[in-house]
XYZ file of C-alpha atoms in Angstrom:
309
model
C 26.119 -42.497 55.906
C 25.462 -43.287 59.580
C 25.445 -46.072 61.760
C 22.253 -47.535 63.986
C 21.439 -50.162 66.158
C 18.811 -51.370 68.421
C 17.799 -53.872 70.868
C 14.499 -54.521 72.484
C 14.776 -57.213 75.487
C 11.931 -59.754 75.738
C 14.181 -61.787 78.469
C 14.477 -60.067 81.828
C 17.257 -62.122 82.578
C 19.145 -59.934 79.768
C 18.424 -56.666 81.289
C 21.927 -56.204 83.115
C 23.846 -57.123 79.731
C 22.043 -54.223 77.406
C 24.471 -51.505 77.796
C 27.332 -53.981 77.241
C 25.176 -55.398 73.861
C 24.417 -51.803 72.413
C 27.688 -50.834 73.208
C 29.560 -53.970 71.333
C 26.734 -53.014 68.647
C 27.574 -49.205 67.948
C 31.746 -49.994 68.593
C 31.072 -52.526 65.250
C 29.233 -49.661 63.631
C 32.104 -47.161 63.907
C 32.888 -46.891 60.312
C 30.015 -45.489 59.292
C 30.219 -42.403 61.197
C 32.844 -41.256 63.484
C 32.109 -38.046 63.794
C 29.952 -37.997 66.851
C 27.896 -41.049 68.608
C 24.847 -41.553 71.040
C 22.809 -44.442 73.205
C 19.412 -44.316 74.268
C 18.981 -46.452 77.654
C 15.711 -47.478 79.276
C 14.778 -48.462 82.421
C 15.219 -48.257 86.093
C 11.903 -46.359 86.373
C 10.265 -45.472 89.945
C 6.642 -44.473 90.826
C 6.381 -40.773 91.103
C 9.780 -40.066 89.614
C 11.383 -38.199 86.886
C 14.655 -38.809 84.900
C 16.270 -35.717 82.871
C 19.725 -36.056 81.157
C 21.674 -32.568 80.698
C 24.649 -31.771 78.862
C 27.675 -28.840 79.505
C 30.194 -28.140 77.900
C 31.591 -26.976 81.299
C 30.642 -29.793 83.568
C 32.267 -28.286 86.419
C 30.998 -25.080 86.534
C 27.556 -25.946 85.923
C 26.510 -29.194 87.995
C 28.427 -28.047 91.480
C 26.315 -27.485 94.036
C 22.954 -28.467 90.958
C 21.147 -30.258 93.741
C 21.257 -27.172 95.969
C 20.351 -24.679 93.808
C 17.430 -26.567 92.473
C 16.408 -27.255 96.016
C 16.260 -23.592 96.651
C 13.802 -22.799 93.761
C 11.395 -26.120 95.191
C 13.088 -28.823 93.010
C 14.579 -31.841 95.155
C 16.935 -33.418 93.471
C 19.619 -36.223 93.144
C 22.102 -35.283 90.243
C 24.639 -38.191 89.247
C 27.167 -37.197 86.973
C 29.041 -38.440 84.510
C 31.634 -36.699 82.445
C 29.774 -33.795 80.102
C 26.070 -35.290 81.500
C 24.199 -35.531 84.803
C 21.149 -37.400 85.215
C 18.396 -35.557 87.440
C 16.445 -38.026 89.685
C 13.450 -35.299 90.596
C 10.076 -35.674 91.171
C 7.410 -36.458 88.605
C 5.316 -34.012 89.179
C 8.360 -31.123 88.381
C 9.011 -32.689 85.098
C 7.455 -30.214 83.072
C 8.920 -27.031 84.937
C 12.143 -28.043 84.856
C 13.425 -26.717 81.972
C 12.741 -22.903 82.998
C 14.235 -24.018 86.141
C 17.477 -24.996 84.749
C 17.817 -22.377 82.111
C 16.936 -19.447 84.750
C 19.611 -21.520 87.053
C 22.570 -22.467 84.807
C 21.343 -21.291 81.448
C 24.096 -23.060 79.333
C 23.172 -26.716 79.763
C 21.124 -28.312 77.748
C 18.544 -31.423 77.703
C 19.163 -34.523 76.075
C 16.109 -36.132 77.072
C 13.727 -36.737 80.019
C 11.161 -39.083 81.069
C 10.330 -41.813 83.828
C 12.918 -44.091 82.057
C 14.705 -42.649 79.340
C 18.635 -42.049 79.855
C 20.069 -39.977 77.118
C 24.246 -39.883 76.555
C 25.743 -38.031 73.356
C 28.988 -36.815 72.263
C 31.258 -35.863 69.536
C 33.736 -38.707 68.818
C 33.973 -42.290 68.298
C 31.500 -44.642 69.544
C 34.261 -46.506 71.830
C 35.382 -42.992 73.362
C 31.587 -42.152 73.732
C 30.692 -45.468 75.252
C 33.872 -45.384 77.773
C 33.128 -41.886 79.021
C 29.450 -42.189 80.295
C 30.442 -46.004 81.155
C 27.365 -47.245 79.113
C 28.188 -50.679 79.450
C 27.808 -51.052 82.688
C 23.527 -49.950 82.279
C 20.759 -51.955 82.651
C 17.301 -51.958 81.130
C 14.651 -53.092 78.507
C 15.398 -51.833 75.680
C 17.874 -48.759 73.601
C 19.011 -47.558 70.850
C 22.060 -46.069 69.291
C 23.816 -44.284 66.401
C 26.978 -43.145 65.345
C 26.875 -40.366 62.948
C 28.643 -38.941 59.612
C 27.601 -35.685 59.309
C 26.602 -34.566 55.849
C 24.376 -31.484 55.992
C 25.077 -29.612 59.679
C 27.701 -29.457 62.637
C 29.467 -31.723 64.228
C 27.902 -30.729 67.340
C 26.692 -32.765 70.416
C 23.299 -31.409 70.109
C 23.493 -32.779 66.495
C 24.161 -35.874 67.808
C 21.560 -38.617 67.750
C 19.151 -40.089 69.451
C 17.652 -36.680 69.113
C 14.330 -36.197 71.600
C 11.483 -34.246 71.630
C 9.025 -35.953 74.221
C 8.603 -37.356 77.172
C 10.671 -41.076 76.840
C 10.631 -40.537 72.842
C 13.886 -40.640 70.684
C 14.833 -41.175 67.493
C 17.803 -42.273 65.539
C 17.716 -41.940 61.695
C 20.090 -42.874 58.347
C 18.906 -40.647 55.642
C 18.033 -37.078 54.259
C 14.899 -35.337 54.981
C 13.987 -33.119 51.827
C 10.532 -31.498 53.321
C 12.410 -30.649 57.006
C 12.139 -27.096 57.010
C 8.440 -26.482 55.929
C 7.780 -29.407 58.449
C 10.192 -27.481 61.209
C 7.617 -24.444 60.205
C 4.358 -25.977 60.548
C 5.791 -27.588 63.779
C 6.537 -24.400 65.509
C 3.268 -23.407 64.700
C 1.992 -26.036 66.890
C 4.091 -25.293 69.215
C 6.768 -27.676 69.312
C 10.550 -25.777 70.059
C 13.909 -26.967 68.128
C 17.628 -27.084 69.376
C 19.163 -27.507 65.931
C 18.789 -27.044 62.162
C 19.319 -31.071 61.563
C 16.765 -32.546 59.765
C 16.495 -35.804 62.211
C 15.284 -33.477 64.941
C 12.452 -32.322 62.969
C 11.187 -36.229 61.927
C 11.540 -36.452 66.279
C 9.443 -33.986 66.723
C 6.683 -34.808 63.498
C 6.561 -38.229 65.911
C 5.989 -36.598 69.278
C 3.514 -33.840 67.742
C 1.563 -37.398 66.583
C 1.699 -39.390 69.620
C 0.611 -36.273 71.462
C -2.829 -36.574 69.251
C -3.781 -40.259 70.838
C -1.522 -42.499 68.172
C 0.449 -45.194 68.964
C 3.820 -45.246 67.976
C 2.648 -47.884 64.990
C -0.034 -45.164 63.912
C 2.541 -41.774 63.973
C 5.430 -43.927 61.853
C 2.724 -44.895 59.347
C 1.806 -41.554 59.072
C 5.647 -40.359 58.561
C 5.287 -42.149 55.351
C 3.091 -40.045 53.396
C 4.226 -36.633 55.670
C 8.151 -37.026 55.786
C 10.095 -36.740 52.098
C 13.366 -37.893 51.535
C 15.430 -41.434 52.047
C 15.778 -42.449 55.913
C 15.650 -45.758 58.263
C 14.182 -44.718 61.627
C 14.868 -46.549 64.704
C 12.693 -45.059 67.896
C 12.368 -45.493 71.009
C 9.618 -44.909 73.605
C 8.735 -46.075 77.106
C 7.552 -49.254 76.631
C 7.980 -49.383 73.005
C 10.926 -49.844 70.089
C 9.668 -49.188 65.827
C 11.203 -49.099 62.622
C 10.647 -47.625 59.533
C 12.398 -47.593 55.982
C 11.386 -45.094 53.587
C 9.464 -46.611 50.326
C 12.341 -46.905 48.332
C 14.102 -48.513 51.266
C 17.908 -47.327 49.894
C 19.347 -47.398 53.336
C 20.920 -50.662 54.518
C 19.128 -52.175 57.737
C 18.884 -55.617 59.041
C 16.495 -57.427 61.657
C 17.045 -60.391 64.100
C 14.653 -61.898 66.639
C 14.619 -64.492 69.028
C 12.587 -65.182 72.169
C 14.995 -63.251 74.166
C 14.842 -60.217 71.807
C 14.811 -58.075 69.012
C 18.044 -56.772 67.624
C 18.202 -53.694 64.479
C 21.505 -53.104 63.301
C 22.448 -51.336 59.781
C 24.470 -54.474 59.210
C 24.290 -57.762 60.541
C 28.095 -57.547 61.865
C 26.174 -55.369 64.433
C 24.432 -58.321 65.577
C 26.645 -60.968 65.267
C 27.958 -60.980 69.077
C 23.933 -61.199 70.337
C 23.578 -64.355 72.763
C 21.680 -66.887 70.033
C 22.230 -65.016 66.789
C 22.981 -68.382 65.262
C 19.701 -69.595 65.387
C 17.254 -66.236 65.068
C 14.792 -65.592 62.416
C 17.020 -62.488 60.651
C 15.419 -60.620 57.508
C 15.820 -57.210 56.288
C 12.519 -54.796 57.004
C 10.710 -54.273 54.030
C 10.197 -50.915 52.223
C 7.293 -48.241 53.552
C 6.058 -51.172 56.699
C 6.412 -50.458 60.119
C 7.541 -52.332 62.339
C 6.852 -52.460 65.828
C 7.055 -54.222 69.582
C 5.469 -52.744 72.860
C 6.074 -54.375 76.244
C 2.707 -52.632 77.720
C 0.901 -54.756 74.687
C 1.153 -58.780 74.653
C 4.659 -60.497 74.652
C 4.340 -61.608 71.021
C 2.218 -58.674 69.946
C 4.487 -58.113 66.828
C 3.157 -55.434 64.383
C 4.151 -54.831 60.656
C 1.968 -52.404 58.597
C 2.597 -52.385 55.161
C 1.062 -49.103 53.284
């Protein structure tokens, strides 16, 4: 049993309040999984820039004196840090070496995400000691998503943690059980995608990113996860401009919807939503089995997209 929520901002005006609203939103989800917690942020992105979130377990030792030694190997760099993570402010066009940079540099952190927008913060814990140390209320952006986990078949680790990603401003967040994961995790490899973890959640990330990478929307590579991915599981992912869900067929896995014209709002209950500015009067429903569900700011405002297979 785990906890997820989502919010995907139509109004601009609400783009200050969205780490405060997730936040509120996972603290309410706490019960269903205090073993470790997550948040997805997006936004703040700049022409020609890069974001990467990293993770130590020994903040100290790894992110003095970052900035210097990635300016020494042709990376220039502005690291902010907060607690156990740093976010890397680096050009865009070093995004893709910068992972062989950091792991010849300081070869025990690891990435928790990257992209021009996507900010990445996971822990072991509860969701309120999770939210306080990375101060996630106080982040802006368009849209995010969040989970708080009980653990069933691996570690309580903070790579276990969710949002799990595997591409460039994709994430994932997922209540379930994968039963296919490790011929998928095989197949995967094959093609040349690289895990951190044994969790099953990672490998429906990666299935996602392996699609997109072939020209599909994100609409296209969830409908596809239907007939590839086997086992129960509500997704909830996030990509650059974009936020989808997806139940499983048999849909056993509690989830609830809410829009408005200021947003969209997923929670796995609706006492995850109940604190959203006009909650009283949104159209609220509960996403039907095997559709996807889907809203892209790149595409038009109301361009609203439900598959049903």
């Amino acid at each position: 049993m785990c906890g997820i929520v989502g919010l995907f901002l139509k109004d601009k005006s609400l783009e200050p309040q969205l780490g405060q609203l997730l936040s509120d939103m996972l603290i309410t989800m706490t019960d269903r999984g205090p073993d470790s917690a997550g948040i997805a942020i997006y936004g703040g992105a700049a022409a020609g820039r890069a974001k990467v979130t990293i993770q130590s377990a020994d903040p100290d030792a790894d992110f003095t004196g970052l900035a210097e030694a990635l300016k020494e190997k042709g990376v220039a760099a502005a690291v902010t840090v907060k607690s156990t993570h740093a976010v890397l402010d680096i050009p865009a066009n070093k995004l893709d070496d910068i992972r062989a940079v950091l792991s010849a540099l300081r070869p025990n952190v690891r990435v928790m995400g990257s992209g021009d927008s996507v900010e990445i913060y996971k822990e072991t814990g509860l969701p309120r000691d999770v939210v306080a140390r990375f101060d996630v209320r106080s982040m802006a952006g368009t849209h995010g998503i969040g989970h708080t986990r009980m653990a069933t078949e691996s570690a309580v680790t903070t790579l276990g943690a969710h949002p799990f990603s595997t591409g460039s401003d994709q994430c994932l967040v997922h209540n379930g059980s994968l039963s296919n994961h490790n011929n998928l995790r095989r197949e995967l490899v094959r093609e040349g995608m690289s895990f951190e973890t044994q969790n099953d959640s990672e490998v429906a990330a990666a299935y996602l990113t392996a699609e997109m990478a072939k020209g599909k929307d994100l609409g296209e590579a969830l409908t596809g996860a239907l007939d590839d991915l086997d086992g129960f599981f509500t997704f909830v992912v996030g990509t650059k401009s974009g936020f989808g869900v997806v139940r499983d067929p048999i849909a056993c896995k509690p989830a609830v919807m809410a829009e408005t014209d200021q947003y969209v709002a997923f929670g796995s209950e609706y006492r995850a939503l109940v604190n959203l500015p006009g909650i009283e009067t949104a159209r609220v429903w509960e996403p039907e089995p095997a559709t996807v569900y889907f809203w892209d700011h790149e595409k038009q405002p109301d361009a609203v997209i439900g598959l049903s297979v």
